[in-house]
Amino acid sequence: TSDFPFTDMAAPIVSWAQRSDRILISIDVPNVVASEAKMVVTANSFSFSGKGGANAHEYKFEAETFGELDTEESKYSVQPRNVQFVLMKKDKEAEYWPRLTKEKVKLNNLKIDWDRWKDEDEEHEDPTGGMDMANMMNFGGGAGGMGGMGGMGGMDFSQMAGMGGMGGMGGDDEDSDDDDMPELAAADGSSPAESVD
């Protein structure tokens, strides 16, 4: 005989994220039969049990929370892909919880939801960092340049061909390496001067 009784219930993957006033829980069980699901929130715990998944398997998860919960303000809902809890903290001014559970234990099926996590210092910041995103996306067309920077303003690129100045860039430099270059031959073998369109 074993000290651990066998059970047909499976432990679902549970993701959590935190805000200053709430805990966001996602229990990853698709196709939960809502009429048979049981979600409970108490002052210091929450739990879920129900059937779901491809084979309508039974799942169960329960945990005592690190801090006290506001049972009147907390909510839960059964979604097509998971069960969502929004657990409101009783003390809305308290610091962030260092962990979800009361006891410092490692639960293999409990993980942090980094996509929904906000650090304390990020929670009240402007998500754009004070940038005017609408103005940033308002670039001028063609070679007009970025707003406020001016464009190419009627510059005639054909005038650049004869510009000297930078060594090796053509122009009238005395020590040009191009002096003894032979003329290029056309594809038919004639010289460019002989080819006729």
Coordinates of C-alpha atoms in Angstrom, one line a residue:
T1 CA 0.0 0.0 0.0
S2 CA 1.0 3.5 -0.7
D3 CA 0.9 6.6 1.5
F4 CA -0.6 8.6 -1.5
P5 CA -4.1 7.6 -2.6
F6 CA -4.6 7.4 -6.3
T7 CA -7.0 9.9 -7.8
D8 CA -8.5 10.3 -11.2
M9 CA -8.2 14.1 -10.9
A10 CA -5.4 15.9 -12.8
A11 CA -3.6 19.0 -11.8
P12 CA -4.0 21.7 -14.5
I13 CA -1.4 24.2 -15.5
V14 CA -2.1 27.5 -13.5
S15 CA -0.6 30.8 -14.6
W16 CA -0.7 33.9 -12.4
A17 CA 0.2 37.6 -12.7
Q18 CA 0.0 40.4 -10.2
R19 CA -1.1 44.1 -10.0
S20 CA -1.1 46.2 -6.8
D21 CA -4.7 45.5 -6.2
R22 CA -5.3 42.1 -7.7
I23 CA -4.1 38.7 -8.7
L24 CA -4.8 37.3 -12.2
I25 CA -5.2 33.6 -12.5
S26 CA -5.6 31.5 -15.6
I27 CA -6.3 27.7 -15.2
D28 CA -5.4 26.1 -18.5
V29 CA -8.2 23.6 -19.1
P30 CA -10.1 24.0 -22.4
N31 CA -13.8 23.1 -22.9
V32 CA -14.7 23.1 -19.2
V33 CA -18.3 22.0 -18.6
A34 CA -19.5 25.2 -17.0
S35 CA -22.6 23.7 -15.3
E36 CA -20.3 21.1 -13.6
A37 CA -17.4 23.4 -12.7
K38 CA -16.9 24.6 -9.1
M39 CA -15.0 27.8 -8.4
V40 CA -14.6 29.0 -4.8
V41 CA -12.9 32.1 -3.4
T42 CA -12.5 32.5 0.3
A43 CA -10.7 35.2 2.4
N44 CA -7.4 33.2 2.1
S45 CA -7.8 30.7 -0.7
F46 CA -9.2 29.9 -4.1
S47 CA -10.1 26.6 -5.8
F48 CA -11.3 25.1 -9.1
S49 CA -12.6 21.7 -9.9
G50 CA -14.4 20.6 -13.1
K51 CA -14.3 18.5 -16.2
G52 CA -12.6 19.6 -19.4
G53 CA -10.2 18.9 -22.1
A54 CA -10.6 16.6 -25.1
N55 CA -11.7 13.6 -22.9
A56 CA -13.7 15.6 -20.3
H57 CA -11.1 14.7 -17.7
E58 CA -11.6 15.8 -14.1
Y59 CA -9.2 18.6 -13.0
K60 CA -8.7 20.2 -9.6
F61 CA -6.5 23.0 -8.2
E62 CA -6.6 24.8 -4.8
A63 CA -4.2 27.1 -3.1
E64 CA -4.0 29.2 0.1
T65 CA -3.0 32.7 -0.9
F66 CA -0.1 34.7 0.5
G67 CA -2.4 37.5 1.5
E68 CA -6.0 38.1 2.2
L69 CA -8.6 38.3 -0.6
D70 CA -11.7 40.5 -1.0
T71 CA -14.4 37.8 -1.6
E72 CA -17.0 40.4 -2.6
E73 CA -14.9 42.0 -5.4
S74 CA -13.2 38.8 -6.7
K75 CA -14.6 37.3 -9.9
Y76 CA -14.2 34.2 -12.0
S77 CA -15.4 33.0 -15.4
V78 CA -15.3 29.9 -17.6
Q79 CA -13.8 30.7 -21.0
P80 CA -13.6 28.3 -24.0
R81 CA -9.8 27.8 -23.5
N82 CA -9.4 28.3 -19.7
V83 CA -10.9 29.4 -16.4
Q84 CA -10.1 32.9 -15.3
F85 CA -10.0 34.3 -11.8
V86 CA -9.5 38.0 -10.8
L87 CA -8.7 37.8 -7.1
M88 CA -8.9 41.3 -5.5
K89 CA -6.5 41.9 -2.7
K90 CA -8.2 42.9 0.6
D91 CA -5.4 45.4 1.3
K92 CA -5.1 47.4 -1.9
E93 CA -2.2 49.5 -0.6
A94 CA 0.0 46.5 0.4
E95 CA 3.2 45.8 -1.4
Y96 CA 3.4 43.2 -4.1
W97 CA 3.2 39.6 -2.8
P98 CA 6.5 37.7 -3.1
R99 CA 4.6 34.6 -4.2
L100 CA 1.0 33.4 -4.8
T101 CA 0.9 30.8 -2.1
K102 CA 0.9 31.2 1.6
E103 CA 3.6 28.6 2.1
K104 CA 6.9 28.8 0.2
V105 CA 6.5 25.6 -1.8
K106 CA 7.3 24.7 -5.4
L107 CA 4.3 23.6 -7.3
N108 CA 5.2 22.1 -10.7
N109 CA 2.0 23.2 -12.3
L110 CA 2.1 26.8 -11.1
K111 CA 3.9 29.4 -13.3
I112 CA 4.1 33.1 -13.7
D113 CA 2.2 34.7 -16.6
W114 CA 4.9 37.1 -17.9
D115 CA 2.6 38.4 -20.6
R116 CA 0.2 39.8 -18.1
W117 CA 2.7 40.6 -15.3
K118 CA 3.3 44.3 -14.3
D119 CA 6.1 45.3 -11.9
E120 CA 5.2 47.8 -9.2
D121 CA 7.2 50.6 -10.9
E122 CA 5.6 49.8 -14.3
E123 CA 2.0 49.8 -13.2
H124 CA 1.4 53.5 -13.2
E125 CA 3.8 54.5 -16.0
D126 CA 2.7 55.8 -19.4
P127 CA 3.2 52.8 -21.7
T128 CA 4.6 54.9 -24.5
G129 CA 7.2 56.6 -22.3
G130 CA 5.8 60.0 -23.0
M131 CA 6.3 59.7 -26.8
D132 CA 3.7 61.0 -29.2
M133 CA 3.2 57.8 -31.1
A134 CA 0.6 59.3 -33.6
N135 CA 3.2 61.9 -34.6
M136 CA 6.0 59.3 -34.9
M137 CA 3.9 57.4 -37.5
N138 CA 3.2 60.5 -39.5
F139 CA 6.1 60.3 -41.9
G140 CA 6.0 62.4 -45.1
G141 CA 5.8 60.5 -48.5
G142 CA 8.7 60.1 -51.0
A143 CA 11.9 61.8 -50.0
G144 CA 10.2 64.4 -47.8
G145 CA 12.0 63.1 -44.7
M146 CA 10.8 62.7 -41.2
G147 CA 8.5 65.4 -39.8
G148 CA 10.4 68.4 -38.6
M149 CA 13.6 67.5 -40.3
G150 CA 13.0 68.8 -43.8
G151 CA 13.3 66.8 -46.9
M152 CA 15.6 66.8 -49.9
G153 CA 14.0 70.0 -51.0
G154 CA 14.3 70.0 -54.8
M155 CA 17.9 68.8 -54.9
D156 CA 19.0 67.9 -58.4
F157 CA 21.0 64.6 -58.2
S158 CA 22.3 65.0 -61.7
Q159 CA 24.5 67.9 -60.4
M160 CA 26.3 65.5 -58.1
A161 CA 27.9 63.5 -60.9
G162 CA 30.6 66.1 -61.6
M163 CA 31.3 67.0 -58.0
G164 CA 34.8 66.6 -56.9
G165 CA 36.2 66.7 -53.4
M166 CA 36.4 63.2 -52.0
G167 CA 39.4 61.2 -53.2
G168 CA 38.5 58.2 -55.2
M169 CA 35.0 59.5 -55.9
G170 CA 35.6 60.8 -59.4
G171 CA 35.8 64.4 -60.3
D172 CA 38.9 66.3 -61.2
D173 CA 41.5 64.8 -58.8
E174 CA 45.0 64.7 -60.2
D175 CA 46.0 61.3 -58.8
S176 CA 43.1 59.4 -60.1
D177 CA 43.6 55.7 -60.7
D178 CA 41.1 55.8 -63.6
D179 CA 43.5 57.4 -66.2
D180 CA 44.5 54.2 -68.0
M181 CA 41.2 52.3 -67.9
P182 CA 40.3 50.8 -71.2
E183 CA 36.8 51.3 -72.6
L184 CA 34.2 48.7 -71.9
A185 CA 33.2 46.4 -74.7
A186 CA 29.5 45.9 -75.5
A187 CA 27.9 42.5 -75.2
D188 CA 28.4 41.9 -79.0
G189 CA 32.1 42.6 -78.8
S190 CA 32.0 46.1 -80.4
S191 CA 33.2 49.2 -78.6
P192 CA 30.6 51.5 -77.1
A193 CA 31.4 54.2 -79.7
E194 CA 30.6 51.7 -82.6
S195 CA 27.3 50.4 -81.2
V196 CA 24.2 51.8 -82.8
D197 CA 20.7 51.6 -81.3

